[in-house]
Short mmCIF file of C-alpha atoms in Angstrom, two decimals:
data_model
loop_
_atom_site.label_atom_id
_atom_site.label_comp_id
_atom_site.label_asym_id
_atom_site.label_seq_id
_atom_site.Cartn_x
_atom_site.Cartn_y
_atom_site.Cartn_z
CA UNK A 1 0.00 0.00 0.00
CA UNK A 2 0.83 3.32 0.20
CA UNK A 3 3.37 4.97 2.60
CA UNK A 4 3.10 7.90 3.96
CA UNK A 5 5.80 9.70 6.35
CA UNK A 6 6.61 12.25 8.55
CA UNK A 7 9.91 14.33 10.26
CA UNK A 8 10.32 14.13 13.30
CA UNK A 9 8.55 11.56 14.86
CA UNK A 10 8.89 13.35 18.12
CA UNK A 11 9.96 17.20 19.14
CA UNK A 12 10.53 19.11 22.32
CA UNK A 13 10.82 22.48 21.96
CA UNK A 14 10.61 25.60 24.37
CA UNK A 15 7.22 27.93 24.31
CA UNK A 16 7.69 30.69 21.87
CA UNK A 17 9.57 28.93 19.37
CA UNK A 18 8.85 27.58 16.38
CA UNK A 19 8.38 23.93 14.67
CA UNK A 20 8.14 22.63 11.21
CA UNK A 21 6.91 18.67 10.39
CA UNK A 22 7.19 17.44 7.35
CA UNK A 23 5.21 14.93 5.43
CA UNK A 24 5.70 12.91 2.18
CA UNK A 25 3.96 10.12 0.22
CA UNK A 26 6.74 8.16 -0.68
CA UNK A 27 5.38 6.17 -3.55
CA UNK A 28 2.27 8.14 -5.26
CA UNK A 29 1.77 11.95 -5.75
CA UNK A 30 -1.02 13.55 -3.41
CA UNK A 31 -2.53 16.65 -4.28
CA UNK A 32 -4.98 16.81 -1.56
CA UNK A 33 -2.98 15.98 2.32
CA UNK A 34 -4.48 16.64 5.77
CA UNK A 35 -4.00 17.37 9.21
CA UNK A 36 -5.19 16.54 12.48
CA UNK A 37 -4.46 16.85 15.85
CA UNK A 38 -5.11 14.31 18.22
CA UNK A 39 -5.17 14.03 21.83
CA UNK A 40 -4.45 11.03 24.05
CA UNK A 41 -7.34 8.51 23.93
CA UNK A 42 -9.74 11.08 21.97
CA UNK A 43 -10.55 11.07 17.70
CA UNK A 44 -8.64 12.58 15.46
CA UNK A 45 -9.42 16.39 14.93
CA UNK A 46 -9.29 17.67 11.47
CA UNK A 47 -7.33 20.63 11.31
CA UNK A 48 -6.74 21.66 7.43
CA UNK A 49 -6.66 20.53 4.18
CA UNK A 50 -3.73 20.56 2.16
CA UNK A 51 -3.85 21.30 -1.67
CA UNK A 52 -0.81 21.41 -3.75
CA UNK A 53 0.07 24.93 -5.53
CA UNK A 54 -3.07 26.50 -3.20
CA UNK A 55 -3.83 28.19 0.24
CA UNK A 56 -4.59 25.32 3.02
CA UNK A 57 -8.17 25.23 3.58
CA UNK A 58 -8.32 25.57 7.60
CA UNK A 59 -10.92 24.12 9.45
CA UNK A 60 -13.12 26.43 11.86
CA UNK A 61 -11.31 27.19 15.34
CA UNK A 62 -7.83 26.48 14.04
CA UNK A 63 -5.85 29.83 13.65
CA UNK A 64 -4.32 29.78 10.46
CA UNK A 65 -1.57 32.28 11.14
CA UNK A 66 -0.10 29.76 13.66
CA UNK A 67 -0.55 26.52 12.05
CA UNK A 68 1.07 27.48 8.84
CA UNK A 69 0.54 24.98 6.15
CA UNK A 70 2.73 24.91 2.51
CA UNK A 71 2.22 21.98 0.05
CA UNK A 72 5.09 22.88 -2.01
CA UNK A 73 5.12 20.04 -4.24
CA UNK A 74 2.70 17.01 -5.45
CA UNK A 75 4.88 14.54 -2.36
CA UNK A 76 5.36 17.21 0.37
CA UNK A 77 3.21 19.19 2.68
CA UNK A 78 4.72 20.83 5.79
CA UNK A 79 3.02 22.17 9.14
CA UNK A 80 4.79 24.76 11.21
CA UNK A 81 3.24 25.45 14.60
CA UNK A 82 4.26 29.27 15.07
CA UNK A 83 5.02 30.67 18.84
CA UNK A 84 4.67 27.37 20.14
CA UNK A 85 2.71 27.16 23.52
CA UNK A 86 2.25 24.25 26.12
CA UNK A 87 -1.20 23.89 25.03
CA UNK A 88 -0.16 22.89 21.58
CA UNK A 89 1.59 19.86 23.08
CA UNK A 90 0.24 17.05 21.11
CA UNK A 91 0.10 14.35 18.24
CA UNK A 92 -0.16 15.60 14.72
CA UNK A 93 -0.80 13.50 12.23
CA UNK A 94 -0.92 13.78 8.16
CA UNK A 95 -2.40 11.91 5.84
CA UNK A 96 -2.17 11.46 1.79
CA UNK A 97 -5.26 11.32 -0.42
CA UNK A 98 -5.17 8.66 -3.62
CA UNK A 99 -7.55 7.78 -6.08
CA UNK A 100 -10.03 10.33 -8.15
CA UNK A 101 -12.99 11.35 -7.40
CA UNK A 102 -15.51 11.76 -4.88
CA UNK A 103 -16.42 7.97 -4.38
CA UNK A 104 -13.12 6.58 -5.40
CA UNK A 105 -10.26 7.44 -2.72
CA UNK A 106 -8.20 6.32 0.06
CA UNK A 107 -6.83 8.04 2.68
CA UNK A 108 -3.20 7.02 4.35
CA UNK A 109 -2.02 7.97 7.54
CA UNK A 110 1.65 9.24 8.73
CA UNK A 111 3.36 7.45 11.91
CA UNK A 112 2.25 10.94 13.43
CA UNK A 113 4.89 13.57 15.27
CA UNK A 114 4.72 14.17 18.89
CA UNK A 115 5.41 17.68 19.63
CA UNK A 116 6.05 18.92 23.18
CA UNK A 117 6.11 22.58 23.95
CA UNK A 118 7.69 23.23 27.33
CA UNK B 1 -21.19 21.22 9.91
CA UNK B 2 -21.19 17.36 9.19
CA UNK B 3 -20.55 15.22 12.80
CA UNK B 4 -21.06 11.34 13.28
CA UNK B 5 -21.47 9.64 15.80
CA UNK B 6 -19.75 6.16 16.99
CA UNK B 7 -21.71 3.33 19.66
CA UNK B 8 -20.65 1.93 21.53
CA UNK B 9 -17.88 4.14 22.85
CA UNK B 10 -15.95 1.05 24.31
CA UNK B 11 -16.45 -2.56 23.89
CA UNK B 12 -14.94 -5.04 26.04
CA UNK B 13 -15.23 -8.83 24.33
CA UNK B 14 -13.69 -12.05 25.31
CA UNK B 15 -11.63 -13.63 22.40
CA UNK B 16 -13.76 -15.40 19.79
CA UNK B 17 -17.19 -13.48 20.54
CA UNK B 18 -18.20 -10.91 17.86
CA UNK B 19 -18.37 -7.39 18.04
CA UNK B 20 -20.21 -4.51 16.62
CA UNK B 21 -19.83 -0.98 16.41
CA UNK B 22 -22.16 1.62 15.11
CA UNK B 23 -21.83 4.58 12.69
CA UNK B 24 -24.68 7.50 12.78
CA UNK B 25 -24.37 10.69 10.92
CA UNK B 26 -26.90 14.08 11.28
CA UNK B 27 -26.76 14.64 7.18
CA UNK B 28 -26.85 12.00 4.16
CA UNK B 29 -23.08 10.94 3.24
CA UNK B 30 -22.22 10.78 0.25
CA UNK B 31 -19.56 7.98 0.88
CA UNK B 32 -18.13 6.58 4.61
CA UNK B 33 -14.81 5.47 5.70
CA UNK B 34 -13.89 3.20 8.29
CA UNK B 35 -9.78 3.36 9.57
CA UNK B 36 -8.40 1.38 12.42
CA UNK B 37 -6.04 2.57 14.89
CA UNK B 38 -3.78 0.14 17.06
CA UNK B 39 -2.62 1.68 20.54
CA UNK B 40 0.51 3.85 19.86
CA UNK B 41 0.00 3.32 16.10
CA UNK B 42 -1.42 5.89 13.26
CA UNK B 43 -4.98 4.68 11.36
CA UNK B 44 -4.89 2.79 8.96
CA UNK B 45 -7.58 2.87 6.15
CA UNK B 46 -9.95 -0.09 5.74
CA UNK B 47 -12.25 0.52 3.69
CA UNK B 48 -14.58 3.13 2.07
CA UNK B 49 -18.59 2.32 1.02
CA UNK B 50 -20.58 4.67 -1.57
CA UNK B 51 -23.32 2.58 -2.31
CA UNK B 52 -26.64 2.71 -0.27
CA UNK B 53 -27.09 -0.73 1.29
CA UNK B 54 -23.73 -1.87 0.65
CA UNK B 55 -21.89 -4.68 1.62
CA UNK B 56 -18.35 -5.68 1.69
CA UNK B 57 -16.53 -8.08 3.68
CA UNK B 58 -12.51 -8.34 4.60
CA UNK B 59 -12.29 -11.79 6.13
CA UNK B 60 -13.95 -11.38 9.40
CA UNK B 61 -15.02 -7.86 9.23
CA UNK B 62 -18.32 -7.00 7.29
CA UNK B 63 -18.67 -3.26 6.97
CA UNK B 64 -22.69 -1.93 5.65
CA UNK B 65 -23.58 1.25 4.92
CA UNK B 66 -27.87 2.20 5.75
CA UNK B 67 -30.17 2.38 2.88
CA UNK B 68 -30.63 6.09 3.62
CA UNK B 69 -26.63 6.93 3.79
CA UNK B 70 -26.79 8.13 7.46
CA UNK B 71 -25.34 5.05 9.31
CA UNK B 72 -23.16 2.61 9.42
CA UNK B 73 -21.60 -0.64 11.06
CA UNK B 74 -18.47 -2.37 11.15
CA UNK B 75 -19.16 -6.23 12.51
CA UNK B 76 -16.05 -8.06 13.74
CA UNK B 77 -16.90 -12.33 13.49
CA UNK B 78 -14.86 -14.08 16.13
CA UNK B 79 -12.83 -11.66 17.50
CA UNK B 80 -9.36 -12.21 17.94
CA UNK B 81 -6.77 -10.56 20.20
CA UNK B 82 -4.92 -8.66 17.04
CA UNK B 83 -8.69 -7.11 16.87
CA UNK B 84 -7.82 -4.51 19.24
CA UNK B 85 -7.45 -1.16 18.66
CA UNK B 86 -9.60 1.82 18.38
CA UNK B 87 -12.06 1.98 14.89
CA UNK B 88 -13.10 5.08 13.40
CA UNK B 89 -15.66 6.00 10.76
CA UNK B 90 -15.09 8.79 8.86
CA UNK B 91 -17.59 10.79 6.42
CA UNK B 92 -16.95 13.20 3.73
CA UNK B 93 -14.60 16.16 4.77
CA UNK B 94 -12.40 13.57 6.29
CA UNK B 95 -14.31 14.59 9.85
CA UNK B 96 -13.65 11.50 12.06
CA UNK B 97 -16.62 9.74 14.47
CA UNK B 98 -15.08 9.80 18.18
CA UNK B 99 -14.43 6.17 17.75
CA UNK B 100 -14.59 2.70 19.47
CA UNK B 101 -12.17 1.38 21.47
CA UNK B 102 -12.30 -2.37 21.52
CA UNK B 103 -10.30 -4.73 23.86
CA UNK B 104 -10.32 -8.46 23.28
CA UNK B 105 -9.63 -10.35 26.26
CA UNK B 106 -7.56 -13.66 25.63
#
C-alpha cells in the first residue's frame, strides 16, 4: 500500500519557538494531504486541508496564522506550529489522499509527530 | 457542519465473541470510511462504502452502509486478540466519528 511519512517523529521544543513537520507520500503523488491533531485517547481532529500549488483550507477554530501549512510540491506538505505554547503539546498526524474522485479514494495515515512545547 | 457519531464508545469482548460498532451521521453521506487505529499506532484505512445498502466483507469484518446513507456498522466475526485497537468511521470532509475502542480479552 501506500506509505506515507513524517519528520520528526517526536519534538521538544521551548514555548515561543517555532516547529516545522514534514510529510511525504513516498510512492504516489497527493494533491490533496491533511492534518489533524489528536489528543491522548480522543478522535482525530481535522485541522486543514492541504492542496498542492493553493492556500490550506483551515478548518473552523484552528488559527491559520499559527498553524502554517505549505504543500510545495505534489509529495510534500509541511506544518509549522508558530510561537509554540504548552497547550499545543500534542500528536499531529498527516495523511495522503489517492484515487479520483468523490467515491473513489483512500486516505493514508503518517506514523504521526509528537510535539512537546515546554 | 457534518458530525457522526460512533456506539458503543468502548467494547470489552472475550476472544472469539463478535463485536459490533455503530456509525450515525446528522446529514446523508455521500460515501463513509472506516480506519483502524492500534494503541501507539497511526490509522490505517480499511475501507470506504458509496453505495446505499452496501456490503463488503474483509475476512472477518463486514462493513454496511444504511439504505438512507446516514449510518453505518463495522461487525467483527470471532474476535481475535490482534482485533484490538480503536475503529473510526469517517464521512466526507475527512471529519472522524469519536471512535470505538475495543479490547479483546484472551
Amino acid at each position: 500500500g501506500a506509505v506515507v511519512s513524517q519528520h520528526p517523529s517526536w519534538v521538544i521544543c521551548k514555548s515561543g519557538t517555532s516547529v516545522k513537520i514534514e510529510c511525504r507520500s513516498l510512492d504516489f503523488q497527493a494533491t490533496t494531504m491533511f492534518w489533524y491533531r489528536q489528543f491522548p485517547k480522543q478522535s482525530l481532529m481535522l485541522m486543514a486541508t492541504s492542496n498542492e500549488g493553493s492556500k490550506a483550507t483551515y478548518e473552523q477554530g484552528v488559527e491559520k496564522d499559527k498553524f502554517l501549512i505549505n504543500h510545495a510540491s505534489l509529495t510534500l506538505s509541511t506544518l509549522t506550529v508558530t510561537s509554540a505554547h504548552p497547550e499545543d503539546s500534542s500528536f499531529y498526524i498527516c495523511s495522503a489522499l489517492t484515487g479520483t474522485g468523490a467515491s473513489s479514494y483512500e486516505q493514508y495515515f503518517g506514523p504521526g509527530t509528537r510535539l512537546t512545547v515546554t | 457542519g457534518q458530525q457522526v457519531m460512533q456506539i458503543p464508545q468502548y467494547q470489552h469482548v472475550q476472544e472469539g465473541e463478535d463485536f459490533t460498532t455503530y456509525c450515525n451521521s446528522s446529514t446523508t453521506l455521500s460515501n463513509i470510511q472506516w480506519y483502524k487505529q492500534r494503541p501507539g499506532g497511526h490509522p490505517v484505512f480499511l475501507i470506504q462504502l458509496v453505495k446505499s445498502g452496501e456490503v463488503k466483507k474483509q475476512k472477518r469484518l463486514t462493513f454496511q452502509f444504511g439504505e438512507a446513507k446516514k449510518n453505518s456498522s463495522l461487525h467483527i466475526t470471532a474476535t481475535q486478540t490482534t482485533d484490538v485497537g480503536t475503529y473510526f468511521c469517517a464521512g466526507e470532509g475527512f471529519v472522524f466519528g469519536p471512535g470505538t475502542r475495543l479490547s479483546v480479552l484472551p
